[in-house]
Amino acid sequence: MTTEPSGQKSRYRQYLEIVTGPLEDKKRYRQYKARTEQLPANYRTAIDALQRYLEFFGPGKADSLLAMLEDLADLFEQSAAGGTPIREVVGQDPVEFAEAFLRNYPEGQWISRERERLTDAIDRATGDRP
């Protein structure tokens, strides 16, 4: 394999990233998972459940999702280090916590795009918008 000119990716890496996504994102995700594996078992269970929910309803863009997950890891690491009970972190309604957490990361949320698409379509259909 030839060396890459400054600022350019090799053709192999370009092809690989088309198929698998940016390698930097994969590295960030692995670092996030390594961080969560260091949490106490109950915190790890809670963050895994939140991660699943946030991945489903959260940003569709990898960089936005990773930023959100890294912030979640920060929150849980600080909570575990300070001995803050999980209920004090997420409250009595974990869905409410997750939804409030998601509101801080609106960029790239597929649900936001779909809501906007629905509103635009109805506005066009009713003549409220050209």
mmCIF file of N, CA and C in Angstrom:
data_model
loop_
_atom_site.group_PDB
_atom_site.id
_atom_site.type_symbol
_atom_site.label_atom_id
_atom_site.label_comp_id
_atom_site.label_asym_id
_atom_site.label_seq_id
_atom_site.Cartn_x
_atom_site.Cartn_y
_atom_site.Cartn_z
ATOM 1 N N MET A 1 0.849 -1.165 0.000
ATOM 2 C CA MET A 1 0.000 0.000 0.000
ATOM 3 C C MET A 1 0.896 1.229 0.000
ATOM 4 N N THR A 2 0.534 2.241 -0.764
ATOM 5 C CA THR A 2 1.348 3.439 -0.844
ATOM 6 C C THR A 2 1.020 4.368 0.308
ATOM 7 N N THR A 3 1.943 5.276 0.569
ATOM 8 C CA THR A 3 1.688 6.233 1.634
ATOM 9 C C THR A 3 0.682 7.265 1.145
ATOM 10 N N GLU A 4 -0.086 7.811 2.091
ATOM 11 C CA GLU A 4 -1.129 8.761 1.740
ATOM 12 C C GLU A 4 -0.539 10.157 1.666
ATOM 13 N N PRO A 5 -0.878 10.923 0.622
ATOM 14 C CA PRO A 5 -0.485 12.321 0.609
ATOM 15 C C PRO A 5 -1.185 13.037 1.758
ATOM 16 N N SER A 6 -0.585 14.094 2.233
ATOM 17 C CA SER A 6 -1.150 14.849 3.342
ATOM 18 C C SER A 6 -2.585 15.262 3.036
ATOM 19 N N GLY A 7 -3.518 14.931 3.958
ATOM 20 C CA GLY A 7 -4.911 15.328 3.821
ATOM 21 C C GLY A 7 -5.751 14.440 2.921
ATOM 22 N N GLN A 8 -5.153 13.450 2.278
ATOM 23 C CA GLN A 8 -5.923 12.569 1.412
ATOM 24 C C GLN A 8 -5.914 11.160 1.979
ATOM 25 N N LYS A 9 -7.017 10.456 1.749
ATOM 26 C CA LYS A 9 -7.111 9.071 2.191
ATOM 27 C C LYS A 9 -6.749 8.166 1.032
ATOM 28 N N SER A 10 -6.190 7.016 1.369
ATOM 29 C CA SER A 10 -5.894 6.044 0.326
ATOM 30 C C SER A 10 -7.199 5.551 -0.284
ATOM 31 N N ARG A 11 -7.122 5.057 -1.500
ATOM 32 C CA ARG A 11 -8.325 4.526 -2.155
ATOM 33 C C ARG A 11 -8.905 3.370 -1.355
ATOM 34 N N TYR A 12 -8.033 2.549 -0.791
ATOM 35 C CA TYR A 12 -8.506 1.412 0.004
ATOM 36 C C TYR A 12 -9.306 1.909 1.205
ATOM 37 N N ARG A 13 -8.757 2.902 1.907
ATOM 38 C CA ARG A 13 -9.453 3.419 3.084
ATOM 39 C C ARG A 13 -10.758 4.099 2.682
ATOM 40 N N GLN A 14 -10.771 4.821 1.570
ATOM 41 C CA GLN A 14 -11.999 5.449 1.098
ATOM 42 C C GLN A 14 -13.063 4.389 0.835
ATOM 43 N N TYR A 15 -12.675 3.320 0.163
ATOM 44 C CA TYR A 15 -13.617 2.237 -0.124
ATOM 45 C C TYR A 15 -14.099 1.591 1.172
ATOM 46 N N LEU A 16 -13.159 1.329 2.063
ATOM 47 C CA LEU A 16 -13.505 0.712 3.343
ATOM 48 C C LEU A 16 -14.493 1.578 4.116
ATOM 49 N N GLU A 17 -14.281 2.884 4.137
ATOM 50 C CA GLU A 17 -15.172 3.769 4.875
ATOM 51 C C GLU A 17 -16.542 3.899 4.206
ATOM 52 N N ILE A 18 -16.604 3.726 2.898
ATOM 53 C CA ILE A 18 -17.904 3.717 2.229
ATOM 54 C C ILE A 18 -18.713 2.528 2.721
ATOM 55 N N VAL A 19 -18.040 1.400 2.885
ATOM 56 C CA VAL A 19 -18.712 0.174 3.298
ATOM 57 C C VAL A 19 -19.000 0.167 4.802
ATOM 58 N N THR A 20 -18.023 0.584 5.613
ATOM 59 C CA THR A 20 -18.154 0.439 7.065
ATOM 60 C C THR A 20 -18.427 1.718 7.820
ATOM 61 N N GLY A 21 -18.241 2.863 7.199
ATOM 62 C CA GLY A 21 -18.360 4.139 7.903
ATOM 63 C C GLY A 21 -16.987 4.623 8.329
ATOM 64 N N PRO A 22 -16.903 5.878 8.776
ATOM 65 C CA PRO A 22 -15.606 6.449 9.161
ATOM 66 C C PRO A 22 -14.928 5.651 10.278
ATOM 67 N N LEU A 23 -13.652 5.376 10.085
ATOM 68 C CA LEU A 23 -12.896 4.609 11.072
ATOM 69 C C LEU A 23 -12.757 5.374 12.388
ATOM 70 N N GLU A 24 -12.711 6.703 12.314
ATOM 71 C CA GLU A 24 -12.610 7.505 13.534
ATOM 72 C C GLU A 24 -13.849 7.312 14.416
ATOM 73 N N ASP A 25 -15.022 7.190 13.774
ATOM 74 C CA ASP A 25 -16.253 6.962 14.530
ATOM 75 C C ASP A 25 -16.220 5.609 15.224
ATOM 76 N N LYS A 26 -15.700 4.618 14.561
ATOM 77 C CA LYS A 26 -15.599 3.283 15.163
ATOM 78 C C LYS A 26 -14.648 3.309 16.357
ATOM 79 N N LYS A 27 -13.561 4.061 16.227
ATOM 80 C CA LYS A 27 -12.600 4.182 17.325
ATOM 81 C C LYS A 27 -13.261 4.885 18.513
ATOM 82 N N ARG A 28 -13.995 5.963 18.247
ATOM 83 C CA ARG A 28 -14.691 6.676 19.320
ATOM 84 C C ARG A 28 -15.702 5.767 20.007
ATOM 85 N N TYR A 29 -16.436 4.963 19.243
ATOM 86 C CA TYR A 29 -17.428 4.067 19.832
ATOM 87 C C TYR A 29 -16.745 3.014 20.712
ATOM 88 N N ARG A 30 -15.647 2.452 20.236
ATOM 89 C CA ARG A 30 -14.920 1.469 21.043
ATOM 90 C C ARG A 30 -14.409 2.096 22.339
ATOM 91 N N GLN A 31 -13.964 3.344 22.277
ATOM 92 C CA GLN A 31 -13.504 4.036 23.486
ATOM 93 C C GLN A 31 -14.672 4.262 24.449
ATOM 94 N N TYR A 32 -15.822 4.629 23.899
ATOM 95 C CA TYR A 32 -17.014 4.812 24.732
ATOM 96 C C TYR A 32 -17.365 3.497 25.427
ATOM 97 N N LYS A 33 -17.388 2.394 24.669
ATOM 98 C CA LYS A 33 -17.731 1.093 25.255
ATOM 99 C C LYS A 33 -16.717 0.683 26.314
ATOM 100 N N ALA A 34 -15.453 0.965 26.080
ATOM 101 C CA ALA A 34 -14.428 0.641 27.086
ATOM 102 C C ALA A 34 -14.684 1.431 28.371
ATOM 103 N N ARG A 35 -15.092 2.668 28.228
ATOM 104 C CA ARG A 35 -15.409 3.484 29.403
ATOM 105 C C ARG A 35 -16.588 2.899 30.163
ATOM 106 N N THR A 36 -17.627 2.497 29.447
ATOM 107 C CA THR A 36 -18.811 1.979 30.135
ATOM 108 C C THR A 36 -18.534 0.630 30.788
ATOM 109 N N GLU A 37 -17.614 -0.137 30.227
ATOM 110 C CA GLU A 37 -17.259 -1.430 30.827
ATOM 111 C C GLU A 37 -16.573 -1.253 32.182
ATOM 112 N N GLN A 38 -16.018 -0.087 32.433
ATOM 113 C CA GLN A 38 -15.342 0.186 33.699
ATOM 114 C C GLN A 38 -16.316 0.595 34.811
ATOM 115 N N LEU A 39 -17.555 0.855 34.446
ATOM 116 C CA LEU A 39 -18.552 1.265 35.444
ATOM 117 C C LEU A 39 -18.971 0.073 36.306
ATOM 118 N N PRO A 40 -19.434 0.343 37.531
ATOM 119 C CA PRO A 40 -20.007 -0.742 38.344
ATOM 120 C C PRO A 40 -21.168 -1.392 37.587
ATOM 121 N N ALA A 41 -21.440 -2.643 37.887
ATOM 122 C CA ALA A 41 -22.417 -3.436 37.132
ATOM 123 C C ALA A 41 -23.783 -2.765 37.020
ATOM 124 N N ASN A 42 -24.305 -2.204 38.102
ATOM 125 C CA ASN A 42 -25.635 -1.595 38.033
ATOM 126 C C ASN A 42 -25.638 -0.333 37.163
ATOM 127 N N TYR A 43 -24.575 0.454 37.202
ATOM 128 C CA TYR A 43 -24.469 1.633 36.332
ATOM 129 C C TYR A 43 -24.328 1.200 34.875
ATOM 130 N N ARG A 44 -23.573 0.139 34.656
ATOM 131 C CA ARG A 44 -23.379 -0.389 33.303
ATOM 132 C C ARG A 44 -24.711 -0.891 32.728
ATOM 133 N N THR A 45 -25.502 -1.573 33.541
ATOM 134 C CA THR A 45 -26.815 -2.038 33.097
ATOM 135 C C THR A 45 -27.696 -0.858 32.719
ATOM 136 N N ALA A 46 -27.685 0.180 33.546
ATOM 137 C CA ALA A 46 -28.510 1.360 33.288
ATOM 138 C C ALA A 46 -28.053 2.089 32.023
ATOM 139 N N ILE A 47 -26.748 2.277 31.860
ATOM 140 C CA ILE A 47 -26.273 3.011 30.688
ATOM 141 C C ILE A 47 -26.490 2.204 29.410
ATOM 142 N N ASP A 48 -26.386 0.884 29.494
ATOM 143 C CA ASP A 48 -26.662 0.050 28.314
ATOM 144 C C ASP A 48 -28.121 0.177 27.880
ATOM 145 N N ALA A 49 -29.024 0.208 28.862
ATOM 146 C CA ALA A 49 -30.449 0.356 28.539
ATOM 147 C C ALA A 49 -30.719 1.735 27.945
ATOM 148 N N LEU A 50 -30.119 2.759 28.515
ATOM 149 C CA LEU A 50 -30.290 4.106 27.974
ATOM 150 C C LEU A 50 -29.688 4.218 26.579
ATOM 151 N N GLN A 51 -28.533 3.602 26.382
ATOM 152 C CA GLN A 51 -27.897 3.633 25.068
ATOM 153 C C GLN A 51 -28.818 3.037 24.008
ATOM 154 N N ARG A 52 -29.426 1.921 24.320
ATOM 155 C CA ARG A 52 -30.327 1.281 23.357
ATOM 156 C C ARG A 52 -31.477 2.214 22.996
ATOM 157 N N TYR A 53 -32.067 2.836 23.993
ATOM 158 C CA TYR A 53 -33.177 3.760 23.757
ATOM 159 C C TYR A 53 -32.704 4.964 22.940
ATOM 160 N N LEU A 54 -31.567 5.540 23.324
ATOM 161 C CA LEU A 54 -31.052 6.730 22.648
ATOM 162 C C LEU A 54 -30.634 6.437 21.216
ATOM 163 N N GLU A 55 -30.111 5.246 20.970
ATOM 164 C CA GLU A 55 -29.743 4.889 19.598
ATOM 165 C C GLU A 55 -30.976 4.774 18.715
ATOM 166 N N PHE A 56 -32.067 4.327 19.284
ATOM 167 C CA PHE A 56 -33.288 4.167 18.509
ATOM 168 C C PHE A 56 -33.939 5.516 18.212
ATOM 169 N N PHE A 57 -34.011 6.379 19.219
ATOM 170 C CA PHE A 57 -34.714 7.649 19.066
ATOM 171 C C PHE A 57 -33.786 8.837 18.846
ATOM 172 N N GLY A 58 -32.496 8.634 18.978
ATOM 173 C CA GLY A 58 -31.546 9.736 18.921
ATOM 174 C C GLY A 58 -31.095 10.110 17.531
ATOM 175 N N PRO A 59 -29.996 10.856 17.473
ATOM 176 C CA PRO A 59 -29.477 11.343 16.198
ATOM 177 C C PRO A 59 -29.151 10.216 15.233
ATOM 178 N N GLY A 60 -29.417 10.467 13.968
ATOM 179 C CA GLY A 60 -29.104 9.499 12.930
ATOM 180 C C GLY A 60 -27.683 9.637 12.425
ATOM 181 N N LYS A 61 -27.048 10.738 12.757
ATOM 182 C CA LYS A 61 -25.669 10.971 12.330
ATOM 183 C C LYS A 61 -24.730 10.412 13.390
ATOM 184 N N ALA A 62 -23.732 9.675 12.935
ATOM 185 C CA ALA A 62 -22.821 8.994 13.861
ATOM 186 C C ALA A 62 -22.106 9.968 14.790
ATOM 187 N N ASP A 63 -21.620 11.089 14.252
ATOM 188 C CA ASP A 63 -20.873 12.008 15.104
ATOM 189 C C ASP A 63 -21.762 12.619 16.187
ATOM 190 N N SER A 64 -23.019 12.916 15.868
ATOM 191 C CA SER A 64 -23.951 13.447 16.871
ATOM 192 C C SER A 64 -24.288 12.391 17.920
ATOM 193 N N LEU A 65 -24.519 11.167 17.459
ATOM 194 C CA LEU A 65 -24.820 10.074 18.383
ATOM 195 C C LEU A 65 -23.638 9.809 19.304
ATOM 196 N N LEU A 66 -22.442 9.802 18.758
ATOM 197 C CA LEU A 66 -21.257 9.554 19.582
ATOM 198 C C LEU A 66 -21.050 10.658 20.613
ATOM 199 N N ALA A 67 -21.258 11.896 20.224
ATOM 200 C CA ALA A 67 -21.133 12.997 21.185
ATOM 201 C C ALA A 67 -22.126 12.813 22.330
ATOM 202 N N MET A 68 -23.346 12.419 21.990
ATOM 203 C CA MET A 68 -24.382 12.198 22.992
ATOM 204 C C MET A 68 -23.990 11.049 23.929
ATOM 205 N N LEU A 69 -23.522 9.945 23.364
ATOM 206 C CA LEU A 69 -23.140 8.795 24.191
ATOM 207 C C LEU A 69 -21.935 9.118 25.064
ATOM 208 N N GLU A 70 -20.987 9.879 24.539
ATOM 209 C CA GLU A 70 -19.825 10.271 25.346
ATOM 210 C C GLU A 70 -20.248 11.146 26.519
ATOM 211 N N ASP A 71 -21.211 12.052 26.291
ATOM 212 C CA ASP A 71 -21.729 12.874 27.384
ATOM 213 C C ASP A 71 -22.462 12.020 28.413
ATOM 214 N N LEU A 72 -23.183 11.020 27.941
ATOM 215 C CA LEU A 72 -23.870 10.103 28.852
ATOM 216 C C LEU A 72 -22.847 9.338 29.696
ATOM 217 N N ALA A 73 -21.771 8.898 29.065
ATOM 218 C CA ALA A 73 -20.711 8.199 29.801
ATOM 219 C C ALA A 73 -20.099 9.121 30.851
ATOM 220 N N ASP A 74 -19.873 10.392 30.497
ATOM 221 C CA ASP A 74 -19.348 11.359 31.469
ATOM 222 C C ASP A 74 -20.273 11.446 32.681
ATOM 223 N N LEU A 75 -21.569 11.575 32.408
ATOM 224 C CA LEU A 75 -22.555 11.687 33.483
ATOM 225 C C LEU A 75 -22.516 10.464 34.401
ATOM 226 N N PHE A 76 -22.484 9.273 33.804
ATOM 227 C CA PHE A 76 -22.505 8.054 34.612
ATOM 228 C C PHE A 76 -21.180 7.816 35.324
ATOM 229 N N GLU A 77 -20.068 8.188 34.709
ATOM 230 C CA GLU A 77 -18.772 8.065 35.393
ATOM 231 C C GLU A 77 -18.726 8.977 36.609
ATOM 232 N N GLN A 78 -19.186 10.214 36.438
ATOM 233 C CA GLN A 78 -19.199 11.152 37.560
ATOM 234 C C GLN A 78 -20.152 10.694 38.654
ATOM 235 N N SER A 79 -21.287 10.171 38.258
ATOM 236 C CA SER A 79 -22.265 9.684 39.233
ATOM 237 C C SER A 79 -21.728 8.496 40.010
ATOM 238 N N ALA A 80 -21.094 7.570 39.308
ATOM 239 C CA ALA A 80 -20.524 6.393 39.980
ATOM 240 C C ALA A 80 -19.404 6.817 40.917
ATOM 241 N N ALA A 81 -18.550 7.742 40.461
ATOM 242 C CA ALA A 81 -17.426 8.196 41.290
ATOM 243 C C ALA A 81 -17.921 8.920 42.537
ATOM 244 N N GLY A 82 -19.016 9.652 42.388
ATOM 245 C CA GLY A 82 -19.563 10.385 43.521
ATOM 246 C C GLY A 82 -20.530 9.586 44.372
ATOM 247 N N GLY A 83 -20.798 8.352 43.958
ATOM 248 C CA GLY A 83 -21.732 7.516 44.704
ATOM 249 C C GLY A 83 -23.183 7.945 44.568
ATOM 250 N N THR A 84 -23.488 8.677 43.518
ATOM 251 C CA THR A 84 -24.867 9.122 43.292
ATOM 252 C C THR A 84 -25.710 7.932 42.842
ATOM 253 N N PRO A 85 -26.794 7.645 43.537
ATOM 254 C CA PRO A 85 -27.651 6.527 43.137
ATOM 255 C C PRO A 85 -28.221 6.746 41.728
ATOM 256 N N ILE A 86 -28.433 5.669 41.024
ATOM 257 C CA ILE A 86 -28.940 5.740 39.651
ATOM 258 C C ILE A 86 -30.282 6.467 39.602
ATOM 259 N N ARG A 87 -31.150 6.232 40.592
ATOM 260 C CA ARG A 87 -32.456 6.897 40.621
ATOM 261 C C ARG A 87 -32.313 8.418 40.718
ATOM 262 N N GLU A 88 -31.266 8.879 41.383
ATOM 263 C CA GLU A 88 -31.041 10.325 41.450
ATOM 264 C C GLU A 88 -30.568 10.865 40.109
ATOM 265 N N VAL A 89 -29.958 10.033 39.315
ATOM 266 C CA VAL A 89 -29.485 10.449 37.991
ATOM 267 C C VAL A 89 -30.660 10.473 37.013
ATOM 268 N N VAL A 90 -31.389 9.385 36.927
ATOM 269 C CA VAL A 90 -32.444 9.262 35.906
ATOM 270 C C VAL A 90 -33.830 9.605 36.423
ATOM 271 N N GLY A 91 -34.004 9.720 37.718
ATOM 272 C CA GLY A 91 -35.318 10.018 38.273
ATOM 273 C C GLY A 91 -36.207 8.783 38.299
ATOM 274 N N GLN A 92 -37.472 9.019 38.602
ATOM 275 C CA GLN A 92 -38.429 7.918 38.709
ATOM 276 C C GLN A 92 -38.915 7.431 37.351
ATOM 277 N N ASP A 93 -38.802 8.284 36.332
ATOM 278 C CA ASP A 93 -39.266 7.922 34.992
ATOM 279 C C ASP A 93 -38.078 7.957 34.023
ATOM 280 N N PRO A 94 -37.455 6.815 33.758
ATOM 281 C CA PRO A 94 -36.288 6.785 32.871
ATOM 282 C C PRO A 94 -36.593 7.281 31.455
ATOM 283 N N VAL A 95 -37.818 7.083 30.985
ATOM 284 C CA VAL A 95 -38.178 7.567 29.647
ATOM 285 C C VAL A 95 -38.162 9.092 29.630
ATOM 286 N N GLU A 96 -38.694 9.693 30.662
ATOM 287 C CA GLU A 96 -38.678 11.153 30.759
ATOM 288 C C GLU A 96 -37.241 11.664 30.773
ATOM 289 N N PHE A 97 -36.363 10.994 31.530
ATOM 290 C CA PHE A 97 -34.947 11.369 31.560
ATOM 291 C C PHE A 97 -34.344 11.261 30.166
ATOM 292 N N ALA A 98 -34.586 10.141 29.493
ATOM 293 C CA ALA A 98 -34.012 9.929 28.158
ATOM 294 C C ALA A 98 -34.520 10.966 27.172
ATOM 295 N N GLU A 99 -35.809 11.288 27.230
ATOM 296 C CA GLU A 99 -36.376 12.287 26.327
ATOM 297 C C GLU A 99 -35.780 13.670 26.599
ATOM 298 N N ALA A 100 -35.608 14.015 27.867
ATOM 299 C CA ALA A 100 -34.995 15.299 28.214
ATOM 300 C C ALA A 100 -33.533 15.327 27.757
ATOM 301 N N PHE A 101 -32.839 14.220 27.918
ATOM 302 C CA PHE A 101 -31.444 14.114 27.474
ATOM 303 C C PHE A 101 -31.377 14.286 25.955
ATOM 304 N N LEU A 102 -32.290 13.646 25.238
ATOM 305 C CA LEU A 102 -32.332 13.735 23.774
ATOM 306 C C LEU A 102 -32.580 15.152 23.277
ATOM 307 N N ARG A 103 -33.374 15.908 24.018
ATOM 308 C CA ARG A 103 -33.677 17.281 23.582
ATOM 309 C C ARG A 103 -32.426 18.139 23.501
ATOM 310 N N ASN A 104 -31.371 17.738 24.170
ATOM 311 C CA ASN A 104 -30.104 18.469 24.102
ATOM 312 C C ASN A 104 -29.324 18.166 22.828
ATOM 313 N N TYR A 105 -29.782 17.196 22.045
ATOM 314 C CA TYR A 105 -29.079 16.755 20.835
ATOM 315 C C TYR A 105 -30.048 16.662 19.661
ATOM 316 N N PRO A 106 -30.665 17.775 19.275
ATOM 317 C CA PRO A 106 -31.683 17.705 18.226
ATOM 318 C C PRO A 106 -31.113 17.479 16.831
ATOM 319 N N GLU A 107 -29.844 17.833 16.623
ATOM 320 C CA GLU A 107 -29.269 17.722 15.285
ATOM 321 C C GLU A 107 -29.221 16.274 14.826
ATOM 322 N N GLY A 108 -29.799 16.033 13.687
ATOM 323 C CA GLY A 108 -29.718 14.719 13.084
ATOM 324 C C GLY A 108 -30.721 13.705 13.579
ATOM 325 N N GLN A 109 -31.655 14.106 14.459
ATOM 326 C CA GLN A 109 -32.631 13.136 14.938
ATOM 327 C C GLN A 109 -33.595 12.794 13.810
ATOM 328 N N TRP A 110 -33.705 11.536 13.519
ATOM 329 C CA TRP A 110 -34.592 11.118 12.441
ATOM 330 C C TRP A 110 -36.035 11.464 12.754
ATOM 331 N N ILE A 111 -36.409 11.389 14.009
ATOM 332 C CA ILE A 111 -37.797 11.669 14.363
ATOM 333 C C ILE A 111 -38.116 13.137 14.119
ATOM 334 N N SER A 112 -37.152 14.029 14.366
ATOM 335 C CA SER A 112 -37.355 15.455 14.092
ATOM 336 C C SER A 112 -37.526 15.688 12.604
ATOM 337 N N ARG A 113 -36.714 15.013 11.809
ATOM 338 C CA ARG A 113 -36.831 15.151 10.352
ATOM 339 C C ARG A 113 -38.187 14.642 9.872
ATOM 340 N N GLU A 114 -38.640 13.531 10.433
ATOM 341 C CA GLU A 114 -39.931 12.978 10.017
ATOM 342 C C GLU A 114 -41.091 13.875 10.452
ATOM 343 N N ARG A 115 -40.991 14.462 11.628
ATOM 344 C CA ARG A 115 -42.029 15.387 12.088
ATOM 345 C C ARG A 115 -42.087 16.600 11.156
ATOM 346 N N GLU A 116 -40.919 17.123 10.798
ATOM 347 C CA GLU A 116 -40.859 18.263 9.884
ATOM 348 C C GLU A 116 -41.400 17.883 8.501
ATOM 349 N N ARG A 117 -41.045 16.705 8.036
ATOM 350 C CA ARG A 117 -41.536 16.237 6.735
ATOM 351 C C ARG A 117 -43.065 16.121 6.733
ATOM 352 N N LEU A 118 -43.625 15.577 7.810
ATOM 353 C CA LEU A 118 -45.078 15.453 7.919
ATOM 354 C C LEU A 118 -45.737 16.825 7.920
ATOM 355 N N THR A 119 -45.234 17.737 8.719
ATOM 356 C CA THR A 119 -45.791 19.081 8.798
ATOM 357 C C THR A 119 -45.719 19.778 7.445
ATOM 358 N N ASP A 120 -44.582 19.687 6.775
ATOM 359 C CA ASP A 120 -44.421 20.307 5.451
ATOM 360 C C ASP A 120 -45.409 19.724 4.442
ATOM 361 N N ALA A 121 -45.570 18.412 4.458
ATOM 362 C CA ALA A 121 -46.486 17.771 3.513
ATOM 363 C C ALA A 121 -47.926 18.227 3.750
ATOM 364 N N ILE A 122 -48.335 18.307 5.003
ATOM 365 C CA ILE A 122 -49.696 18.753 5.310
ATOM 366 C C ILE A 122 -49.857 20.225 4.951
ATOM 367 N N ASP A 123 -48.847 21.037 5.224
ATOM 368 C CA ASP A 123 -48.899 22.458 4.852
ATOM 369 C C ASP A 123 -49.034 22.628 3.345
ATOM 370 N N ARG A 124 -48.305 21.845 2.597
ATOM 371 C CA ARG A 124 -48.403 21.903 1.123
ATOM 372 C C ARG A 124 -49.773 21.426 0.650
ATOM 373 N N ALA A 125 -50.255 20.358 1.273
ATOM 374 C CA ALA A 125 -51.561 19.799 0.876
ATOM 375 C C ALA A 125 -52.708 20.760 1.163
ATOM 376 N N THR A 126 -52.585 21.528 2.219
ATOM 377 C CA THR A 126 -53.655 22.460 2.596
ATOM 378 C C THR A 126 -53.451 23.846 2.005
ATOM 379 N N GLY A 127 -52.331 24.046 1.308
ATOM 380 C CA GLY A 127 -52.062 25.349 0.705
ATOM 381 C C GLY A 127 -51.487 26.363 1.674
ATOM 382 N N ASP A 128 -51.139 25.933 2.869
ATOM 383 C CA ASP A 128 -50.546 26.856 3.847
ATOM 384 C C ASP A 128 -49.112 27.220 3.491
ATOM 385 N N ARG A 129 -48.488 26.409 2.683
ATOM 386 C CA ARG A 129 -47.095 26.633 2.290
ATOM 387 C C ARG A 129 -46.944 26.228 0.831
ATOM 388 N N PRO A 130 -46.165 27.006 0.068
ATOM 389 C CA PRO A 130 -45.985 26.648 -1.365
ATOM 390 C C PRO A 130 -45.213 25.378 -1.556
#
